[in-house]
Coordinates of C-alpha atoms in Angstrom, one line a residue:
X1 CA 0.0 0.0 0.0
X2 CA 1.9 3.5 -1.0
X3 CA -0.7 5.9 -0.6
X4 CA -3.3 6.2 2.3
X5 CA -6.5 7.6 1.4
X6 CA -8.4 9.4 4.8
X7 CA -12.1 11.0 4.5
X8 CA -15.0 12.8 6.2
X9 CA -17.7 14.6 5.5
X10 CA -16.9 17.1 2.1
X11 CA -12.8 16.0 2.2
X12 CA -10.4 13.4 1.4
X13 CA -6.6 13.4 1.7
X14 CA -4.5 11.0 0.3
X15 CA -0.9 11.1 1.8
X16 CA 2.1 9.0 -0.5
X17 CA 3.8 6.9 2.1
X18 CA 6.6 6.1 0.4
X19 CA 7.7 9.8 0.6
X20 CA 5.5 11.6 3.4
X21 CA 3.9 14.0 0.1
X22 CA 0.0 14.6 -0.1
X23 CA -0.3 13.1 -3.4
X24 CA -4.5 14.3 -3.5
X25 CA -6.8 16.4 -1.9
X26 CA -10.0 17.0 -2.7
X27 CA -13.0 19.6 -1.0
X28 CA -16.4 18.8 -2.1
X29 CA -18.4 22.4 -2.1
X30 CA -21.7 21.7 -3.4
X31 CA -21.5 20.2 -7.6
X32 CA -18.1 21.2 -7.2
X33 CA -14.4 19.4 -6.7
X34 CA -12.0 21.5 -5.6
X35 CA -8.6 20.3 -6.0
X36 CA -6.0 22.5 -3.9
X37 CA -2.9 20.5 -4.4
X38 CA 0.0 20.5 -7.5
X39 CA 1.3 17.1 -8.8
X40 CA 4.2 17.3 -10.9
X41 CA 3.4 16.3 -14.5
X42 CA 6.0 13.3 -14.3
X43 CA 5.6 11.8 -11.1
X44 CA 2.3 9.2 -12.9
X45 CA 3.7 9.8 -16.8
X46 CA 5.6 6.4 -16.0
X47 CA 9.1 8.2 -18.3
X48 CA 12.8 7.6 -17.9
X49 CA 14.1 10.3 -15.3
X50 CA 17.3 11.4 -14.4
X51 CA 19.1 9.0 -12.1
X52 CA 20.3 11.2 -9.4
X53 CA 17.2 12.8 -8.5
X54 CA 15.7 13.0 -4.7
X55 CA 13.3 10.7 -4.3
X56 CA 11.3 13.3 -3.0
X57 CA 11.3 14.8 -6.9
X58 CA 10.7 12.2 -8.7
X59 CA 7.4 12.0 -6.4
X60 CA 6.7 15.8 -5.8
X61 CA 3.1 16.2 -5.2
X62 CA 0.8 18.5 -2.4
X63 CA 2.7 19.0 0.5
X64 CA 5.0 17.7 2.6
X65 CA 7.5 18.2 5.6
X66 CA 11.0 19.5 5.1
X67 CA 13.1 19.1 7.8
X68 CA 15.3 20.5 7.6
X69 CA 14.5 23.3 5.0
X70 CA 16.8 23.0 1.5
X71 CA 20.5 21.5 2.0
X72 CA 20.6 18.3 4.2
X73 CA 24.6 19.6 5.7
X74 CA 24.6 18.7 9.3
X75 CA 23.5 15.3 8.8
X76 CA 23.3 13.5 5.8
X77 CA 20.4 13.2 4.3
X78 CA 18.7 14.1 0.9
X79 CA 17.8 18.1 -0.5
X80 CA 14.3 19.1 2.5
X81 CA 15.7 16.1 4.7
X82 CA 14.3 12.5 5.3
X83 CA 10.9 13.2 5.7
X84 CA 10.5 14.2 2.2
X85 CA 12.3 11.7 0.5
X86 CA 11.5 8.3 2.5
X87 CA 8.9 6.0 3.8
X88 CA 6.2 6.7 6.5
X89 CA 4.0 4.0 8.1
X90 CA 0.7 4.5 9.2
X91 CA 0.6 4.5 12.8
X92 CA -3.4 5.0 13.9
X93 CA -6.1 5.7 11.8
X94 CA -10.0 6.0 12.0
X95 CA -13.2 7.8 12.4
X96 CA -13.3 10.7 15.4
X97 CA -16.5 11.9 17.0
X98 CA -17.4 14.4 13.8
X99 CA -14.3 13.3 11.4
X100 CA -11.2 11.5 11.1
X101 CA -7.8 11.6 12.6
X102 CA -4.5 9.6 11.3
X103 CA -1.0 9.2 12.4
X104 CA 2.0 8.2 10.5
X105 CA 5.1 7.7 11.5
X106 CA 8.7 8.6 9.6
X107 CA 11.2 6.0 9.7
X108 CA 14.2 7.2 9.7
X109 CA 14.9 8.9 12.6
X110 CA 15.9 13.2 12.2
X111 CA 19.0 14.2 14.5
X112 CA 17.9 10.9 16.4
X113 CA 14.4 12.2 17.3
X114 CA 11.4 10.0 15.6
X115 CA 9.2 12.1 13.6
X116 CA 5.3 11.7 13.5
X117 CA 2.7 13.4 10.6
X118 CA -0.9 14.0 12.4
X119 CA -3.7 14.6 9.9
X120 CA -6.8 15.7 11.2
X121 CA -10.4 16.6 9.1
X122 CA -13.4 17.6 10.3
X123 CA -17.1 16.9 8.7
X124 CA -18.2 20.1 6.8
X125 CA -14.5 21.8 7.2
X126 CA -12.9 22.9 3.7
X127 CA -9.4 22.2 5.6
X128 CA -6.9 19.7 6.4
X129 CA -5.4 20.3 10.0
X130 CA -2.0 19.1 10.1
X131 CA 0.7 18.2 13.3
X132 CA 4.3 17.0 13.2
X133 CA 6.0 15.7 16.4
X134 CA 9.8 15.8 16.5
X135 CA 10.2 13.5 19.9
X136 CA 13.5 13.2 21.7
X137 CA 16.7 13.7 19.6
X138 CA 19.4 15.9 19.7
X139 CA 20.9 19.5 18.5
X140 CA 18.4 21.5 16.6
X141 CA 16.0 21.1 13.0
X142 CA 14.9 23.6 10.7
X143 CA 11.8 22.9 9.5
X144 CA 9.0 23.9 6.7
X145 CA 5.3 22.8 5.1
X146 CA 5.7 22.6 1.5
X147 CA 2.4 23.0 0.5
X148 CA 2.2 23.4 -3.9
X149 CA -0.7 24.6 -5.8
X150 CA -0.9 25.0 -9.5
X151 CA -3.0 27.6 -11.8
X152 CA -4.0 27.6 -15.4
X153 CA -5.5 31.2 -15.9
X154 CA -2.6 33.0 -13.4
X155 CA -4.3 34.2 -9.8
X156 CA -4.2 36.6 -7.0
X157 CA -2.0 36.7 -3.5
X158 CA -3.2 38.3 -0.2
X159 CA -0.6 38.0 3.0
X160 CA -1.4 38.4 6.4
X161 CA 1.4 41.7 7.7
X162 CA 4.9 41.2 6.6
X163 CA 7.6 43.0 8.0
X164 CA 9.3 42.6 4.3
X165 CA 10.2 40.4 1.6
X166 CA 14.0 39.3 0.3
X167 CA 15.7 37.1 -1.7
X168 CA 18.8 35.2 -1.4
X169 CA 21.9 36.4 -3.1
X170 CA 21.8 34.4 -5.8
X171 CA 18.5 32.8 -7.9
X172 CA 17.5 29.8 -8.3
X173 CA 18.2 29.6 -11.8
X174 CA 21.7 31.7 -12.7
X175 CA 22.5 30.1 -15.9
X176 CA 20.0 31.5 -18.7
X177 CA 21.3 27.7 -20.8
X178 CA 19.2 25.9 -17.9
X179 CA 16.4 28.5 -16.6
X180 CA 15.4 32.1 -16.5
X181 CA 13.9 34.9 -12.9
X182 CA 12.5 38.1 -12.5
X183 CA 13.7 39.0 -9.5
X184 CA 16.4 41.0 -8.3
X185 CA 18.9 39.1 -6.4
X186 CA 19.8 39.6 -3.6
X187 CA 16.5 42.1 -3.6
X188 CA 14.4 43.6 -0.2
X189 CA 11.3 45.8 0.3
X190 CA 8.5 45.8 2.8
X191 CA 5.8 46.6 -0.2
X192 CA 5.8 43.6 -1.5
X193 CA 3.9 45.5 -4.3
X194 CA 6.6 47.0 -5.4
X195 CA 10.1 44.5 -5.1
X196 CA 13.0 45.5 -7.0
X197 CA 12.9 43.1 -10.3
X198 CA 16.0 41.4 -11.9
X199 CA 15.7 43.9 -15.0
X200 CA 15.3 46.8 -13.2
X201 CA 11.8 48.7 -11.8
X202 CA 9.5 46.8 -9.7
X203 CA 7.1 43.8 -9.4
X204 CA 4.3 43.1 -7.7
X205 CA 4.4 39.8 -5.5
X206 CA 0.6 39.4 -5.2
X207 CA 0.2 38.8 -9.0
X208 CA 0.9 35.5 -10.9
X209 CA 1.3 36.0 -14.1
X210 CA 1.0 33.2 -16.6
X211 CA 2.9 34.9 -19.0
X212 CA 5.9 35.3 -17.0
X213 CA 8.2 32.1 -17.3
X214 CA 10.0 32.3 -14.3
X215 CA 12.0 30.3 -11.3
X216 CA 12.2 32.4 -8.5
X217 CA 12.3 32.5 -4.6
X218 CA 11.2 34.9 -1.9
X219 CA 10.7 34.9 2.0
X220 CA 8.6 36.7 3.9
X221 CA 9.6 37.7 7.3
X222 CA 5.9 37.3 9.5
X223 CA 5.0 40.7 11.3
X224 CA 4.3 41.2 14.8
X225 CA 0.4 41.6 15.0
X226 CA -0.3 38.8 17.2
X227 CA -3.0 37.0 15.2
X228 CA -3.1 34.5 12.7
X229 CA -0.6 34.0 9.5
X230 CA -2.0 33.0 6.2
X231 CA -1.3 33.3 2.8
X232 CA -4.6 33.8 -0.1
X233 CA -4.4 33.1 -3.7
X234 CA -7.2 33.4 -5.7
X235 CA -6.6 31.1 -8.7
X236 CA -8.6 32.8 -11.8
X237 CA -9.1 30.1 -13.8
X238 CA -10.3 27.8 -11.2
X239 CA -12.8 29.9 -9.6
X240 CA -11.7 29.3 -5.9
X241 CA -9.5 30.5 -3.4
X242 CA -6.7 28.3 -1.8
X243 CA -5.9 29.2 2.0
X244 CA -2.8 28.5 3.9
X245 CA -2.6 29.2 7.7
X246 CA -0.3 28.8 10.3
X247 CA 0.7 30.2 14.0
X248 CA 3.8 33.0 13.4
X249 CA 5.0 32.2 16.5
X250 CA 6.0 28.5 15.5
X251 CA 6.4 29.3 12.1
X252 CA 8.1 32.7 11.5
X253 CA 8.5 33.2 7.8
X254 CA 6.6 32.3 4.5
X255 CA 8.7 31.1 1.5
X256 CA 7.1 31.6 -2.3
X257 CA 8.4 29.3 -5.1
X258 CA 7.2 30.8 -8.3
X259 CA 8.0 28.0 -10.7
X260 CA 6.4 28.6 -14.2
X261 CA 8.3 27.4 -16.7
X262 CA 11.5 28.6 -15.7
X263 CA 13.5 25.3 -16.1
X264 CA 14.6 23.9 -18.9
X265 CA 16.4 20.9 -18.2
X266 CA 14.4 17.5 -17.0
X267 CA 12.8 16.4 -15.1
X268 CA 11.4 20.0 -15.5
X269 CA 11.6 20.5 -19.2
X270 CA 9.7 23.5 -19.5
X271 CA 6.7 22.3 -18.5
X272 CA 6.1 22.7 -14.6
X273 CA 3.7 25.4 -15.1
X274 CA 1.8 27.6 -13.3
X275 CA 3.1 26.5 -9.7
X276 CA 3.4 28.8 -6.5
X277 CA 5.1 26.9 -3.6
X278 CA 3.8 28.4 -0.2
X279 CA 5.8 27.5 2.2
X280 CA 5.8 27.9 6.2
X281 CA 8.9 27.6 8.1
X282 CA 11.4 27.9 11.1
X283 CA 14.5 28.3 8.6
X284 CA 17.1 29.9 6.6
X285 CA 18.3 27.8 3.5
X286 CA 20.4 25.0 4.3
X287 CA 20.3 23.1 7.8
X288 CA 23.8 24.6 8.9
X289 CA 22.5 28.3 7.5
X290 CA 19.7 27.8 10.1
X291 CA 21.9 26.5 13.2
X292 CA 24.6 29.8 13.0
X293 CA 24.4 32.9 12.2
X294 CA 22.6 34.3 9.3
X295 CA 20.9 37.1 8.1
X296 CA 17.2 36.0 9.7
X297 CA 18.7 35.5 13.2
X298 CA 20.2 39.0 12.8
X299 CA 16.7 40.3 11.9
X300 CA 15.2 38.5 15.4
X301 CA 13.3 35.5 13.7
X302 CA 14.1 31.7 14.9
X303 CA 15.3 29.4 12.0
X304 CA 15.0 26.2 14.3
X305 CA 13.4 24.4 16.9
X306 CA 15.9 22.9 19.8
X307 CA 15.2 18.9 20.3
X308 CA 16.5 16.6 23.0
X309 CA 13.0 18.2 24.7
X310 CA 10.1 15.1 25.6
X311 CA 8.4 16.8 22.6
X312 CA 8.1 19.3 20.1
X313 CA 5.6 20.0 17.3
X314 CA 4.0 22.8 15.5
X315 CA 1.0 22.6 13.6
X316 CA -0.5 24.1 9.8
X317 CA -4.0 24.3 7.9
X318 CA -4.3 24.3 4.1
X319 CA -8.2 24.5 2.5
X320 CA -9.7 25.6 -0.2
X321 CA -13.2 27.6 -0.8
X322 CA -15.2 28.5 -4.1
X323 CA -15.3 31.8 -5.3
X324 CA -15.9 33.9 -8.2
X325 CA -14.4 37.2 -8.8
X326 CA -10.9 37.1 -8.6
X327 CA -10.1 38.8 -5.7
X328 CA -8.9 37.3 -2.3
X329 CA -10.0 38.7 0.7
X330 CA -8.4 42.0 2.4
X331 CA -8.2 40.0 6.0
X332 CA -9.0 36.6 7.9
X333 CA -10.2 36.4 11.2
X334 CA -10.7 33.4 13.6
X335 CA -13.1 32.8 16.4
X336 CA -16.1 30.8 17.5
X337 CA -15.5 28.4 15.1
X338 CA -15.3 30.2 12.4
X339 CA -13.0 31.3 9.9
X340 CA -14.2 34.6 8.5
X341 CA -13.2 36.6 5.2
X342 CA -13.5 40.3 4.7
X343 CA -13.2 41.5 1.3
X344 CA -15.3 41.6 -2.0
X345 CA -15.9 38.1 -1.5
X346 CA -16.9 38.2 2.2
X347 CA -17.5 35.1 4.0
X348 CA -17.2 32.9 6.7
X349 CA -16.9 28.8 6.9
X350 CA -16.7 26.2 9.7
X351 CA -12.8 26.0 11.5
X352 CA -11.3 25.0 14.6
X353 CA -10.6 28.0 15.9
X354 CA -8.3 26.8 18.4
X355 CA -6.0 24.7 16.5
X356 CA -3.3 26.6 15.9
X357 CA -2.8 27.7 19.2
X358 CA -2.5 31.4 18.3
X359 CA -1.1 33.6 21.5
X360 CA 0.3 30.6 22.8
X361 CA 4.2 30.6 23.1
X362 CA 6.1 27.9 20.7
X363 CA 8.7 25.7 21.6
X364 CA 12.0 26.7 21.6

């Protein structure tokens, strides 16, 4: 059995064990299937691929857990870590009073702690409620959600406050043989309507172009409001709205992939379109990056959680809604069990508010 299918009442998740990704998920919302989640065009085409690839490409799908974040070079392990690249047993699962909870378990162990994957859905919530559990161990882990959505017709970003935006010093893609950004690196500004492109002028960062074949990578440094963190996108084409939410305090910055066409070589080939990674972490890039001193640290944000504690964990939301106009919502509120949307589109849909422990203090 490689992939475990869970369900309740309007939602289904199916996670890939061999590799800990989210290989479906699917929101019913009246006639309609919303599907949230990118696969990668390759990972079911059944082709040759390149021999050295992660395991954790040649299955990239949904969302998974990086830990740590980007290069594996404290201890050896493939690019976003063992729990991206290896195999996950199911642990517990079955019906709750109102929905269904599962646990799987990583099995390789992370600096010596054991790693667990909680899913949680809820009858009637458009959301997926996730955990992970880093127990015992040693010496710190960076860590990030990896969350992937794809768009045919381009779409529209809202942020919950950011401080600011930057990129690394150099892009993804340097060599314009192999790929092709927009940004400037390195590049900052804290109007992330207006951040410095690689040609000169400005772009905005809540607008996905289709047009714009691109490989580029951003973080966003969290604010200090006190309330929740999410990230919007309203995908045009698709007529809903794909929401990602998270606790700052556990999970500091927001990292955006834009990765539309902007590689040329395979297993990419030009044809990874229309993708926006969205991704929540405790990191810098690279595991060692994250444990010294680096340019996040200097800026007052954590880039790792300390292990060798009885437990750690932190915990992540990713849903989807309908909508039709194009425009995602101005703010998002939690409270009451409800997760409410002020905009254009106004609205407000079932959620546990008290899931992501918001005001409470994170591990260290």
């Amino acid at each position: 059995m490689d992939t475990v299918t869970i369900n309740a009442k309007g939602i289904s998740v199916s996670l890939d064990l061999t590799v800990g990704h989210i290989a479906d998920m699917v929101i019913e919302s009246g006639a309609r299937r919303l599907k949230p989640l990118h696969r990668a065009p390759w990972v079911d085409a059944g082709e040759t691929l390149p021999p050295d690839l992660p395991r954790g490409t040649v299955r990239l799908s949904g969302d998974f857990l990086c830990a740590p974040f980007s290069r594996s070079d404290v201890e050896e392990a493939p690019l976003h870590g063992w729990p991206a690249n290896s195999a996950w047993d199911v642990v517990d699962s079955g019906a709750t009073d109102g929905g269904w909870r599962a646990v799987f378990r990583l099995r390789h162990k992370v600096m010596g702690a054991s790693v667990d994957k909680i899913f949680t859905l809820r009858d009637g919530h458009p959301f997926l409620y996730q955990e992970h559990v880093f127990s015992g161990g040693s010496g710190a882990i960076s860590v990030a959600h990896h969350p992937m959505t794809a768009m045919k017709g381009g779409g529209r970003l809202a942020f919950s406050p950011k401080r600011f935006a930057a990129t690394p010093a150099d892009p993804l893609e340097p060599d314009p043989v192999r790929g092709r950004f927009m940004l400037a690196y390195p590049g900052r500004s804290s109007d992330l309507g207006h951040f410095p492109a690689a040609g000169g002028g400005t772009l905005d960062l809540a607008d996905y172009r289709m047009d714009d074949r691109r490989e580029d990578f951003l973080t966003l440094v969290e604010a200090d409001h006190g309330g929740l963190g999410w990230t919007a996108l309203a995908r045009q084409a698709e007529d809903d709205l794909v929401l990602v939410l998270k606790n700052p305090a556990e999970l500091p910055v927001t990292m955006l992939w834009f990765s539309n066409g902007g590689r040329d070589y395979a297993p990419w080939s030009g044809r990874h379109l229309g993708v926006l990674g969205i991704e929540d972490g405790r990191t810098a890039v690279g595991h060692a990056a994250s444990l010294g001193d680096n340019w996040l640290k200097r800026e007052g944000v954590a880039t790792a959680f300390a292990l060798g504690q009885d437990r750690v964990s932190f915990r992540h939301v990713i849903g989807a809604l309908p909508l039709s106009g194009g425009e995602p919502p101005r703010a998002i509120t939690t409270a009451g069990g409800r997760l409410r949307l002020a905009g254009a589109a106004a609205s407000e849909v079932p959620f546990d508010s008290e899931f992501l422990r918001i005001g409470q203090p994170a591990a260290r």
